[in-house]
Tab-separated table of C-alpha atoms and ligand atoms in Angstrom:
chain	number	residue	atom	x	y	z
U	55	ARG	CA	-15.524	-82.928	-21.676
U	56	ALA	CA	-15.968	-80.041	-22.935
U	57	LYS	CA	-17.075	-77.602	-19.644
U	58	ALA	CA	-13.613	-79.389	-17.867
U	59	GLU	CA	-11.794	-78.573	-20.869
U	60	GLU	CA	-12.722	-75.426	-20.587
U	61	ARG	CA	-12.309	-75.091	-17.459
U	62	ASN	CA	-8.490	-76.481	-17.280
U	63	ALA	CA	-7.802	-73.816	-20.592
U	64	LEU	CA	-9.485	-71.167	-18.276
U	65	ARG	CA	-7.140	-72.175	-15.231
U	66	PHE	CA	-3.992	-72.938	-17.234
U	67	PHE	CA	-4.745	-68.667	-18.949
U	68	SER	CA	-5.302	-67.247	-15.358
U	69	ALA	CA	-2.513	-68.666	-13.807
U	70	ASP	CA	-0.190	-67.564	-17.391
U	71	MET	CA	-2.401	-64.169	-16.469
U	72	VAL	CA	-1.026	-63.927	-13.452
U	73	THR	CA	2.631	-64.922	-13.449
U	74	ALA	CA	2.818	-62.674	-16.640
U	75	ALA	CA	0.693	-59.579	-14.240
U	76	ARG	CA	3.373	-60.518	-11.102
U	77	GLU	CA	6.293	-59.999	-13.655
U	78	GLY	CA	5.270	-56.931	-15.275
U	79	ILE	CA	4.960	-55.289	-11.353
U	80	THR	CA	8.401	-57.137	-10.559
U	81	LEU	CA	9.670	-55.051	-13.766
U	82	GLU	CA	7.897	-51.953	-12.971
U	83	THR	CA	9.273	-52.126	-9.829
U	84	ASP	CA	12.210	-52.482	-11.014
U	85	LEU	CA	12.342	-50.103	-13.036
U	86	ARG	CA	11.090	-47.574	-11.044
U	87	ARG	CA	14.173	-48.262	-8.520
U	88	ALA	CA	16.208	-48.563	-12.192
U	89	ILE	CA	15.871	-44.425	-11.825
U	90	ALA	CA	16.367	-43.474	-8.665
U	91	ASN	CA	19.942	-46.124	-8.102
U	92	ARG	CA	21.276	-45.561	-11.145
U	93	GLU	CA	21.591	-48.581	-12.718
U	94	PHE	CA	21.442	-46.974	-16.254
U	95	GLU	CA	24.508	-45.993	-17.914
U	96	LEU	CA	24.974	-44.797	-22.229
U	97	HIS	CA	26.943	-47.012	-24.719
U	98	TYR	CA	27.700	-45.125	-27.838
U	99	GLN	CA	28.650	-46.718	-31.109
U	100	PRO	CA	30.666	-44.585	-33.172
U	101	GLN	CA	28.920	-43.206	-36.696
U	102	ILE	CA	31.512	-42.593	-39.276
U	103	ASP	CA	32.053	-40.599	-41.963
U	104	LEU	CA	31.865	-41.855	-45.440
U	105	ARG	CA	34.067	-40.274	-47.083
U	106	SER	CA	37.184	-39.408	-44.725
U	107	GLY	CA	36.916	-42.177	-42.911
U	108	ARG	CA	37.044	-40.292	-39.378
U	109	ILE	CA	35.009	-40.379	-37.040
U	110	VAL	CA	31.664	-37.436	-36.976
U	111	GLY	CA	29.108	-38.036	-34.041
U	112	ALA	CA	28.333	-41.117	-31.533
U	113	GLU	CA	24.653	-42.898	-31.641
U	114	ALA	CA	23.786	-42.606	-27.667
U	115	LEU	CA	21.801	-46.575	-26.648
U	116	VAL	CA	20.602	-46.871	-23.323
U	117	ARG	CA	21.722	-49.967	-21.027
U	118	TRP	CA	20.353	-51.616	-17.938
U	119	ARG	CA	22.699	-52.239	-15.292
U	120	HIS	CA	20.634	-54.738	-13.318
U	121	PRO	CA	21.984	-55.661	-9.685
U	122	LYS	CA	20.738	-59.619	-10.582
U	123	ARG	CA	20.027	-60.173	-14.064
U	124	GLY	CA	23.699	-58.471	-15.363
U	125	LEU	CA	23.221	-56.298	-18.766
U	126	VAL	CA	20.003	-56.201	-19.779
U	127	ARG	CA	19.224	-55.073	-23.744
U	128	PRO	CA	16.479	-51.771	-24.515
U	129	LEU	CA	14.415	-54.376	-26.365
U	130	ASP	CA	13.771	-56.196	-23.471
U	131	PHE	CA	12.649	-53.277	-21.228
U	132	LEU	CA	12.452	-50.749	-23.561
U	133	PRO	CA	8.427	-51.725	-24.976
U	134	PHE	CA	7.346	-52.640	-21.350
U	135	ALA	CA	8.828	-48.663	-20.529
U	136	GLU	CA	6.355	-47.678	-23.111
U	137	GLU	CA	4.392	-49.006	-22.030
U	138	THR	CA	2.983	-47.548	-18.970
U	139	GLY	CA	5.430	-44.502	-19.855
U	140	ILE	CA	8.213	-45.046	-17.025
U	141	ILE	CA	9.982	-44.408	-21.217
U	142	ILE	CA	10.104	-40.731	-19.925
U	143	PRO	CA	12.164	-40.336	-16.857
U	144	ILE	CA	14.385	-42.712	-18.858
U	145	ASN	CA	14.981	-40.935	-21.584
U	146	GLU	CA	14.962	-37.297	-20.000
U	147	TRP	CA	18.172	-38.925	-18.152
U	148	VAL	CA	19.427	-40.179	-21.154
U	149	MET	CA	19.409	-36.687	-22.682
U	150	ARG	CA	20.840	-35.446	-20.138
U	151	GLU	CA	23.701	-38.000	-19.861
U	152	ALA	CA	24.435	-37.849	-23.875
U	153	CYS	CA	24.990	-34.138	-24.305
U	154	ARG	CA	27.284	-33.911	-20.359
U	155	GLU	CA	28.888	-36.233	-21.459
U	156	ALA	CA	29.788	-34.977	-25.374
U	157	LYS	CA	30.605	-31.484	-23.534
U	158	SER	CA	32.606	-33.387	-21.432
U	159	TRP	CA	35.104	-35.148	-24.307
U	160	GLN	CA	35.221	-31.437	-25.679
U	161	ARG	CA	36.930	-31.020	-22.779
U	162	MET	CA	39.439	-34.076	-22.516
U	163	GLY	CA	40.321	-31.888	-25.935
U	164	LEU	CA	38.894	-34.082	-28.083
U	165	PRO	CA	37.800	-33.134	-31.911
U	166	ARG	CA	33.558	-31.727	-31.586
U	167	LEU	CA	30.902	-34.632	-31.376
U	168	ARG	CA	27.707	-35.231	-32.566
U	169	VAL	CA	25.961	-37.387	-29.975
U	170	GLY	CA	22.187	-39.300	-31.523
U	171	VAL	CA	19.590	-39.902	-29.221
U	172	ASN	CA	15.962	-42.023	-29.357
U	173	LEU	CA	13.464	-40.350	-29.157
U	174	SER	CA	9.951	-41.809	-27.921
U	175	PRO	CA	6.186	-42.056	-28.991
U	176	ILE	CA	5.081	-41.074	-25.762
U	177	GLN	CA	7.363	-38.004	-25.681
U	178	PHE	CA	5.450	-35.865	-28.457
U	179	ARG	CA	2.121	-36.961	-26.539
U	180	LYS	CA	3.192	-34.508	-23.709
U	181	LEU	CA	4.766	-31.955	-25.781
U	182	ALA	CA	7.073	-30.273	-23.186
U	183	MET	CA	10.167	-31.477	-25.342
U	184	ARG	CA	11.047	-27.561	-25.932
U	185	ASP	CA	11.865	-27.325	-22.386
U	186	LEU	CA	13.097	-30.695	-21.554
U	187	VAL	CA	15.699	-29.722	-24.444
U	188	VAL	CA	16.555	-26.253	-23.941
U	189	ASP	CA	16.371	-26.887	-19.985
U	190	VAL	CA	18.969	-29.918	-21.252
U	191	LEU	CA	21.546	-27.917	-24.072
U	192	ARG	CA	21.886	-25.126	-20.723
U	193	GLU	CA	22.779	-27.650	-18.453
U	194	SER	CA	25.438	-29.275	-20.886
U	195	THR	CA	26.028	-26.084	-22.953
U	196	LEU	CA	26.823	-28.464	-26.118
U	197	GLU	CA	26.082	-26.933	-28.489
U	198	PRO	CA	22.661	-27.661	-30.207
U	199	GLU	CA	24.206	-28.886	-33.782
U	200	LEU	CA	25.457	-31.625	-31.766
U	201	LEU	CA	22.270	-32.728	-30.426
U	202	ASP	CA	21.102	-35.129	-32.971
U	203	LEU	CA	17.764	-36.300	-32.299
U	204	GLU	CA	16.155	-39.169	-33.857
U	205	ILE	CA	12.481	-39.957	-34.091
U	206	THR	CA	11.012	-43.045	-35.702
U	207	GLU	CA	8.215	-43.174	-38.584
U	208	THR	CA	5.172	-43.859	-35.716
U	209	ILE	CA	6.254	-40.180	-34.008
U	210	LEU	CA	5.683	-39.059	-37.278
U	211	MET	CA	2.575	-40.998	-38.412
U	212	GLN	CA	0.844	-40.014	-35.248
U	213	ASN	CA	-0.940	-36.693	-34.735
U	214	ALA	CA	1.153	-35.375	-37.652
U	215	GLU	CA	0.277	-31.826	-37.246
U	216	ALA	CA	1.168	-31.083	-34.240
U	217	VAL	CA	4.548	-33.490	-33.961
U	218	ALA	CA	5.395	-31.181	-37.470
U	219	ALA	CA	5.026	-27.971	-34.745
U	220	GLU	CA	6.884	-29.421	-32.424
U	221	LEU	CA	10.069	-30.364	-34.463
U	222	THR	CA	9.880	-26.161	-36.538
U	223	GLU	CA	9.460	-25.406	-32.292
U	224	LEU	CA	13.345	-27.212	-31.488
U	225	ARG	CA	15.340	-26.657	-34.854
U	226	LYS	CA	15.081	-23.278	-34.355
U	227	LEU	CA	17.767	-24.338	-31.274
U	228	GLY	CA	19.782	-25.054	-33.567
U	229	VAL	CA	18.977	-28.914	-32.954
U	230	THR	CA	18.794	-31.318	-35.839
U	231	PHE	CA	16.300	-34.588	-36.700
U	232	SER	CA	17.128	-38.119	-37.867
U	233	ILE	CA	14.697	-40.015	-39.086
U	234	ASP	CA	15.935	-44.039	-37.506
U	235	ASP	CA	14.806	-46.596	-39.196
U	236	PHE	CA	14.139	-45.342	-42.644
U	237	GLY	CA	11.779	-48.048	-44.896
U	238	THR	CA	10.446	-49.072	-42.239
U	239	GLY	CA	7.152	-46.932	-41.544
U	240	TYR	CA	4.759	-45.881	-43.919
U	241	SER	CA	5.082	-42.954	-47.025
U	242	SER	CA	8.194	-42.192	-45.887
U	243	LEU	CA	8.647	-40.004	-48.902
U	244	ALA	CA	5.673	-37.469	-47.772
U	245	TYR	CA	7.525	-37.275	-44.128
U	246	VAL	CA	10.874	-36.519	-45.382
U	247	LYS	CA	8.915	-33.162	-47.428
U	248	LYS	CA	7.000	-31.960	-44.308
U	249	PHE	CA	9.358	-32.530	-41.291
U	250	PRO	CA	12.679	-30.532	-40.958
U	251	VAL	CA	14.831	-33.876	-40.846
U	252	ASP	CA	18.528	-33.758	-41.594
U	253	ARG	CA	19.287	-36.832	-42.051
U	254	LEU	CA	17.832	-40.171	-42.293
U	255	LYS	CA	18.980	-42.724	-40.860
U	256	ILE	CA	19.130	-46.161	-43.941
U	257	ASP	CA	17.066	-49.074	-41.155
U	258	GLN	CA	19.726	-51.992	-41.119
U	259	GLY	CA	17.279	-54.631	-42.551
U	260	PHE	CA	18.163	-53.195	-45.908
U	261	VAL	CA	21.833	-52.340	-45.528
U	262	ARG	CA	22.389	-56.165	-44.343
U	263	ASN	CA	21.366	-58.087	-47.799
U	264	MET	CA	22.460	-55.473	-50.009
U	265	LYS	CA	24.836	-57.729	-52.164
U	266	SER	CA	22.736	-60.519	-51.681
U	267	ASP	CA	18.895	-58.884	-52.307
U	268	PRO	CA	18.790	-56.824	-55.763
U	269	ASN	CA	15.725	-55.261	-54.296
U	270	ASP	CA	17.150	-54.306	-50.505
U	271	ALA	CA	20.169	-52.932	-52.767
U	272	ALA	CA	18.058	-50.451	-55.110
U	273	ILE	CA	15.563	-49.190	-51.804
U	274	VAL	CA	19.630	-48.752	-50.409
U	275	ARG	CA	19.728	-46.305	-53.393
U	276	ALA	CA	16.325	-44.647	-53.663
U	277	ILE	CA	16.785	-43.374	-49.875
U	278	ILE	CA	20.674	-41.924	-50.902
U	279	ASN	CA	18.941	-40.385	-53.767
U	280	LEU	CA	16.377	-38.822	-52.371
U	281	GLY	CA	18.710	-37.546	-49.257
U	282	HIS	CA	20.693	-35.750	-52.625
U	283	SER	CA	17.383	-34.530	-53.896
U	284	LEU	CA	17.254	-33.203	-51.212
U	285	GLY	CA	19.614	-32.283	-49.467
U	286	ILE	CA	19.195	-34.622	-46.715
U	287	GLU	CA	22.388	-36.225	-45.192
U	288	THR	CA	22.414	-40.478	-45.105
U	289	VAL	CA	23.653	-42.329	-42.636
U	290	ALA	CA	23.885	-46.400	-42.957
U	291	GLU	CA	23.185	-48.636	-40.018
U	292	GLY	CA	23.785	-51.945	-38.848
U	293	VAL	CA	27.265	-51.692	-41.619
U	294	ASP	CA	29.233	-55.410	-40.843
U	295	SER	CA	30.765	-55.554	-44.301
U	296	GLN	CA	33.475	-54.197	-46.516
U	297	ASP	CA	31.084	-55.373	-49.376
U	298	GLN	CA	28.168	-52.734	-48.028
U	299	VAL	CA	30.999	-49.363	-47.615
U	300	ARG	CA	31.998	-50.289	-50.971
U	301	LEU	CA	28.482	-50.271	-51.532
U	302	LEU	CA	27.418	-47.088	-50.125
U	303	ARG	CA	30.950	-45.556	-50.861
U	304	ALA	CA	30.402	-44.672	-54.448
U	305	GLU	CA	26.066	-44.499	-54.102
U	306	GLY	CA	27.194	-41.291	-51.837
U	307	CYS	CA	26.465	-42.176	-48.836
U	308	GLU	CA	27.570	-39.823	-46.382
U	309	GLU	CA	27.794	-41.618	-42.800
U	310	ALA	CA	27.032	-45.354	-41.208
U	311	GLN	CA	27.601	-46.611	-37.982
U	312	GLY	CA	27.908	-51.087	-37.458
U	313	TYR	CA	30.002	-53.989	-35.790
U	314	LEU	CA	32.196	-53.236	-39.228
U	315	PHE	CA	33.461	-50.504	-37.273
U	316	ALA	CA	32.308	-50.877	-33.281
U	317	LYS	CA	29.867	-51.571	-31.500
U	318	PRO	CA	28.478	-49.844	-29.099
U	319	LEU	CA	31.039	-48.944	-26.591
U	320	PRO	CA	31.053	-48.008	-22.829
U	321	ALA	CA	31.529	-44.179	-22.679
U	322	ALA	CA	35.774	-44.475	-21.766
U	323	GLU	CA	36.484	-47.636	-24.778
U	324	PHE	CA	34.480	-45.287	-26.783
U	325	VAL	CA	37.551	-41.838	-26.717
U	326	ALA	CA	39.933	-44.484	-26.237
U	327	LEU	CA	39.210	-45.269	-29.998
U	328	VAL	CA	38.103	-41.499	-31.217
U	329	ARG	CA	41.194	-40.558	-28.718
U	330	GLU	CA	44.045	-43.298	-31.311
U	331	ASN	CA	42.413	-41.195	-33.898
U	332	ALA	CA	41.394	-44.122	-35.602
U	333	THR	CA	40.666	-43.350	-39.228
U	334	MET	CA	39.015	-47.066	-40.214
U	335	LYS	CA	39.855	-47.943	-43.053
U	336	LEU	CA	37.198	-48.364	-46.295
U	337	SER	CA	38.108	-49.621	-49.195
U	338	ALA	CA	37.415	-48.268	-51.814
M	160	C2E	P1	18.283	-48.082	-33.140
M	160	C2E	O1	17.951	-46.731	-32.320
M	160	C2E	O2	17.639	-48.876	-34.732
M	160	C2E	O3	19.871	-48.010	-32.115
M	160	C2E	C1	20.787	-49.992	-33.094
M	160	C2E	C2	20.189	-50.625	-33.035
M	160	C2E	O4	21.857	-51.703	-33.546
M	160	C2E	C3	21.753	-51.096	-31.458
M	160	C2E	O5	20.489	-51.601	-30.410
M	160	C2E	C4	22.265	-51.114	-32.137
M	160	C2E	O6	23.662	-51.845	-30.857
M	160	C2E	C5	22.272	-52.061	-33.030
M	160	C2E	N1	23.404	-52.376	-34.037
M	160	C2E	C6	24.092	-51.709	-34.729
M	160	C2E	N2	25.217	-52.126	-35.415
M	160	C2E	C7	24.835	-52.918	-35.688
M	160	C2E	C8	24.871	-54.372	-36.673
M	160	C2E	O7	26.305	-53.558	-37.516
M	160	C2E	N3	25.123	-55.860	-36.354
M	160	C2E	C9	23.674	-55.606	-35.508
M	160	C2E	N4	23.123	-56.798	-36.054
M	160	C2E	N5	22.131	-54.529	-35.084
M	160	C2E	C10	23.568	-53.013	-34.968
M	160	C2E	P2	19.679	-51.690	-28.854
M	160	C2E	O8	21.636	-51.267	-29.119
M	160	C2E	O9	20.183	-53.012	-28.462
M	160	C2E	O10	18.753	-50.841	-29.480
M	160	C2E	C11	18.318	-51.765	-30.126
M	160	C2E	C12	17.095	-49.810	-30.182
M	160	C2E	O11	16.124	-49.635	-29.251
M	160	C2E	C13	17.690	-48.664	-30.868
M	160	C2E	O12	16.781	-49.328	-32.046
M	160	C2E	C14	16.880	-47.951	-30.392
M	160	C2E	O13	15.525	-48.221	-31.296
M	160	C2E	C15	15.581	-47.885	-29.389
M	160	C2E	N6	16.938	-47.861	-28.395
M	160	C2E	C16	17.880	-47.832	-27.539
M	160	C2E	N7	18.796	-46.274	-27.255
M	160	C2E	C17	16.827	-46.360	-26.316
M	160	C2E	C18	16.405	-45.173	-25.807
M	160	C2E	O14	17.925	-44.987	-24.910
M	160	C2E	N8	15.848	-43.947	-25.484
M	160	C2E	C19	14.729	-44.649	-26.427
M	160	C2E	N9	14.056	-44.233	-26.756
M	160	C2E	N10	14.640	-45.398	-27.119
M	160	C2E	C20	16.190	-46.199	-27.066
M	161	MG	MG1	18.171	-44.762	-32.991
M	162	MG	MG1	18.245	-46.781	-35.829
M	163	MG	MG1	16.359	-50.605	-35.197
């Protein structure tokens, strides 16, 4: 009986694996086609200066307009794209497109806006980041200081020495760096000292419960103070209430992004929002 059960379990398991493998193959083929067919698009989430209420930049977030599945969110394909390396051409496209777009906003008469792009750990294993950034800046003619590269603590953790050297090289080009999801990784404090960091993006997990959880509020306050002591700006992520804005401003947090202000928007809608010259209403 045990044998039969084992066999069934085995059959069940392998059927599962076949399905998984088949889905994997479909996804991989789909993603490769998506690059060729230009199925990716960028949405832009405004970043607001908490002192003036003005939009000072945007984070570019990739979306996949799948011919059958509709709009696919990054978390539904990025982990797979990371595993297979397809993330590299995707991220290259993202950086090119974001910089091109940010420059086009200037031509439309919008104020100079910063644009943030997310980088992947695997991009640093290839160590050709500098060539890519040089190329993208030349092609787009975007001012380097308007390109903000968002890196995670995972990137900083692996091969820290090599990454530090690479970031220092990139920094010489004039681009800036933000540490994304700050506070969720390990030994955050050491990284801040070791790498040329311009901004800390406070993870939305801490921001979300700031009002109800004193521990989260304490962590947010500590990150903002850390930034102040080191001359690094802080950006609160996932801000969705005026209560949060009040607390963040009281602590001197420089910038925020979140659903309270706007969700990530298609480029045209983002431009319209900036055009209205919407100064976000911030509670005191
Ligand atoms: P992230 O870089 O931390 O981006 C912030 C995520 O939080 C975005 O989700 C955004 O839509 C969401 N968000 C912003 N404000 C709020 C809010 O007030 N409430 C809530 N609940 N969520 C909010 P999205 O666009 O689904 O992106 C998820 C993650 O996917 C990103 O996290 C980033 O790690 C990754 N990602 C997105 N685009 C790219 C890309 O082009 N390249 C790479 N390598 N990763 C990307
Ligand atoms: Mg990000
Ligand atoms: Mg983030
Ligand atoms: Mg995140």
